């Protein structure tokens, strides 16, 4: 759906930029949204906010997976220092 009629910018285009990590101000500068009549600003900010919160949840999920992987490696018998020393 078109969010900014003045610049013909869709919610997908805004979301693509938000998922790339750009802030509202950066997206506004890049795409020119909310710079003419300004009627699209609230809707555009909503799109960015939704994408940013989804991005944060994904980052937290990835961080948790990384910590779990590190714990699995540390607990793994293959990396046990006593086993490593006895093999040498
Ligand atoms: S609709 Fe976006 S600036 Fe007018």
Coordinates of N, CA and C and ligand atoms in Angstrom, one line a residue:
X1 N 0.8 -1.2 0.0 CA 0.0 0.0 0.0 C 0.9 1.2 0.0
X2 N 0.4 2.2 -0.7 CA 1.2 3.5 -0.8 C 1.0 4.2 0.6
X3 N 2.0 4.6 1.2 CA 2.0 5.4 2.5 C 2.2 6.8 2.2
X4 N 3.1 7.2 1.4 CA 3.4 8.6 1.0 C 2.9 8.8 -0.4
X5 N 1.8 9.5 -0.5 CA 1.2 9.7 -1.9 C 2.1 10.8 -2.6
X6 N 2.6 11.7 -1.9 CA 3.4 12.8 -2.6 C 4.6 12.2 -3.3
X7 N 5.2 11.2 -2.6 CA 6.5 10.6 -3.2 C 6.3 9.2 -3.7
X8 N 5.0 8.8 -3.7 CA 4.7 7.4 -4.1 C 5.6 6.3 -3.5
X9 N 5.6 6.3 -2.2 CA 6.5 5.4 -1.5 C 5.5 4.4 -0.7
X10 N 5.8 3.1 -0.9 CA 4.9 2.1 -0.3 C 5.4 1.7 1.1
X11 N 4.6 1.0 1.9 CA 5.0 0.5 3.2 C 6.1 -0.5 3.0
X12 N 6.0 -1.3 1.9 CA 7.1 -2.3 1.7 C 8.5 -1.6 1.5
X13 N 8.5 -0.5 0.8 CA 9.7 0.2 0.6 C 10.3 0.7 2.0
X14 N 9.4 1.3 2.8 CA 9.8 1.8 4.1 C 10.2 0.6 5.0
X15 N 9.5 -0.5 4.9 CA 9.8 -1.6 5.8 C 11.2 -2.2 5.3
X16 N 11.5 -2.2 4.0 CA 12.7 -2.7 3.6 C 13.9 -1.9 4.2
X17 N 13.7 -0.6 4.2 CA 14.8 0.3 4.7 C 14.9 0.1 6.3
X18 N 13.7 -0.1 6.9 CA 13.7 -0.3 8.4 C 14.4 -1.6 8.8
X19 N 14.1 -2.6 8.0 CA 14.8 -3.9 8.3 C 16.3 -3.8 8.0
X20 N 16.7 -2.9 7.2 CA 18.1 -2.8 6.9 C 18.8 -2.0 8.1
X21 N 18.0 -1.5 9.1 CA 18.5 -0.9 10.3 C 18.5 0.6 10.2
X22 N 17.8 1.2 9.2 CA 17.7 2.7 9.1 C 16.7 3.2 10.1
X23 N 16.9 4.4 10.7 CA 16.0 5.0 11.5 C 15.0 5.8 10.7
X24 N 13.9 6.3 11.3 CA 12.9 7.0 10.6 C 13.6 8.2 9.9
X25 N 14.4 9.0 10.6 CA 15.0 10.1 10.0 C 15.9 9.8 8.8
X26 N 16.6 8.7 8.9 CA 17.4 8.2 7.7 C 16.5 7.8 6.5
X27 N 15.4 7.1 6.9 CA 14.5 6.7 5.8 C 13.8 7.9 5.2
X28 N 13.5 8.9 6.0 CA 12.9 10.1 5.5 C 13.9 10.8 4.6
X29 N 15.1 10.9 4.9 CA 16.1 11.5 4.1 C 16.3 10.7 2.8
X30 N 16.3 9.4 2.9 CA 16.6 8.5 1.7 C 15.4 8.6 0.7
X31 N 14.2 8.5 1.3 CA 13.0 8.3 0.4 C 12.2 9.6 0.2
X32 N 12.4 10.6 1.1 CA 11.7 11.8 1.0 C 10.3 11.8 1.6
X33 N 10.0 10.7 2.4 CA 8.7 10.6 3.0 C 8.4 11.7 4.0
X34 N 7.2 12.1 4.1 CA 6.8 13.1 5.1 C 7.5 14.5 5.0
X35 N 7.9 14.8 3.8 CA 8.6 16.1 3.6 C 7.9 17.1 2.7
X36 N 6.7 16.7 2.2 CA 5.9 17.6 1.4 C 4.7 18.0 2.2
X37 N 3.6 17.3 2.1 CA 2.4 17.7 2.9 C 2.4 17.2 4.3
X38 N 3.2 16.1 4.6 CA 3.4 15.6 5.9 C 2.3 14.7 6.4
X39 N 1.3 14.4 5.6 CA 0.1 13.6 6.1 C 0.5 12.1 6.3
X40 N 1.6 11.7 5.7 CA 2.0 10.3 5.8 C 2.9 10.0 7.1
X41 N 3.3 11.0 7.8 CA 4.3 10.9 8.8 C 3.9 9.8 9.9
X42 N 2.7 9.9 10.4 CA 2.3 9.0 11.5 C 2.3 7.5 11.0
X43 N 1.7 7.3 9.8 CA 1.7 6.0 9.2 C 3.1 5.5 8.9
X44 N 3.9 6.3 8.4 CA 5.3 5.9 8.1 C 6.1 5.6 9.4
X45 N 5.9 6.4 10.4 CA 6.5 6.1 11.7 C 6.0 4.8 12.3
X46 N 4.7 4.5 12.1 CA 4.2 3.2 12.6 C 4.8 2.0 11.9
X47 N 5.0 2.1 10.6 CA 5.7 1.1 9.8 C 7.1 0.9 10.3
X48 N 7.8 2.0 10.5 CA 9.2 1.8 11.0 C 9.2 1.2 12.4
X49 N 8.3 1.7 13.3 CA 8.3 1.2 14.6 C 8.0 -0.3 14.6
X50 N 7.1 -0.8 13.8 CA 6.7 -2.2 13.8 C 7.9 -3.0 13.3
X51 N 8.6 -2.5 12.3 CA 9.8 -3.2 11.7 C 10.9 -3.2 12.7
X52 N 11.1 -2.1 13.4 CA 12.2 -2.0 14.4 C 12.0 -3.0 15.6
X53 N 10.8 -3.1 16.1 CA 10.5 -4.0 17.2 C 10.7 -5.4 16.7
X54 N 10.2 -5.7 15.5 CA 10.4 -7.1 15.0 C 11.9 -7.4 14.8
X55 N 12.6 -6.4 14.4 CA 14.1 -6.6 14.2 C 14.7 -6.8 15.5
X56 N 14.3 -6.1 16.6 CA 14.9 -6.3 17.9 C 14.6 -7.7 18.5
X57 N 13.4 -8.2 18.3 CA 13.1 -9.5 18.7 C 13.9 -10.6 18.0
X58 N 14.1 -10.4 16.7 CA 15.0 -11.3 15.9 C 16.4 -11.3 16.5
X59 N 16.9 -10.1 16.8 CA 18.3 -10.0 17.3 C 18.4 -10.7 18.6
X60 N 17.4 -10.5 19.5 CA 17.4 -11.2 20.8 C 17.4 -12.7 20.6
X61 N 16.6 -13.1 19.7 CA 16.5 -14.6 19.4 C 17.8 -15.1 18.9
X62 N 18.5 -14.4 18.0 CA 19.8 -14.8 17.5 C 20.8 -14.8 18.6
X63 N 20.8 -13.8 19.5 CA 21.7 -13.8 20.6 C 21.5 -15.0 21.5
X64 N 20.3 -15.3 21.8 CA 20.0 -16.5 22.7 C 20.5 -17.7 22.0
X65 N 20.3 -17.9 20.7 CA 20.9 -19.1 20.0 C 22.4 -19.1 20.1
X66 N 23.0 -18.0 20.0 CA 24.5 -17.9 20.0 C 25.0 -18.4 21.4
X67 N 24.3 -17.9 22.5 CA 24.7 -18.2 23.8 C 24.5 -19.7 24.0
X68 N 23.4 -20.2 23.6 CA 23.1 -21.7 23.7 C 24.2 -22.5 23.0
X69 N 24.5 -22.1 21.8 CA 25.6 -22.8 21.0 C 26.9 -22.8 21.8
X70 N 27.2 -21.6 22.3 CA 28.5 -21.5 23.1 C 28.4 -22.4 24.3
X71 N 27.3 -22.5 25.0 CA 27.2 -23.4 26.2 C 27.3 -24.8 25.8
X72 N 26.7 -25.2 24.6 CA 26.8 -26.5 24.1 C 28.3 -26.9 23.8
X73 N 29.0 -26.0 23.3 CA 30.4 -26.2 22.9 C 31.2 -26.4 24.2
X74 N 31.0 -25.5 25.2 CA 31.7 -25.6 26.4 C 31.4 -26.8 27.2
X75 N 30.2 -27.3 27.1 CA 29.8 -28.5 27.8 C 30.1 -29.8 27.1
X76 N 30.5 -29.7 25.8 CA 30.8 -30.8 25.0 C 32.0 -31.6 25.5
X77 N 31.9 -32.9 25.5 CA 33.1 -33.7 26.0 C 34.2 -33.6 25.0
X78 N 33.9 -33.3 23.7 CA 34.9 -33.2 22.7 C 35.9 -32.1 23.0
X79 N 35.4 -31.1 23.8 CA 36.3 -30.0 24.1 C 36.7 -30.0 25.5
X80 N 36.5 -31.1 26.2 CA 36.9 -31.2 27.6 C 38.5 -31.2 27.7
X81 N 39.0 -30.3 28.6 CA 40.4 -30.2 28.7 C 41.1 -31.5 29.3
X82 N 40.4 -32.1 30.2 CA 40.9 -33.4 30.8 C 41.0 -34.5 29.7
X83 N 40.0 -34.5 28.9 CA 40.0 -35.5 27.8 C 41.1 -35.2 26.8
X84 N 41.3 -33.9 26.5 CA 42.3 -33.5 25.6 C 43.7 -33.8 26.1
X85 N 43.9 -33.6 27.5 CA 45.2 -33.9 28.1 C 45.5 -35.4 28.1
X86 N 44.5 -36.2 28.4 CA 44.7 -37.6 28.5 C 45.0 -38.2 27.1
X87 N 44.5 -37.6 26.1 CA 44.8 -38.1 24.7 C 46.2 -37.8 24.3
X88 N 46.8 -36.8 24.9 CA 48.1 -36.3 24.4 C 49.2 -37.1 25.0
Ligands
LIG1 S1 1.8 12.0 1.7 FE1 3.9 11.9 2.3 S2 4.5 14.0 2.2 FE2 2.5 14.0 1.4

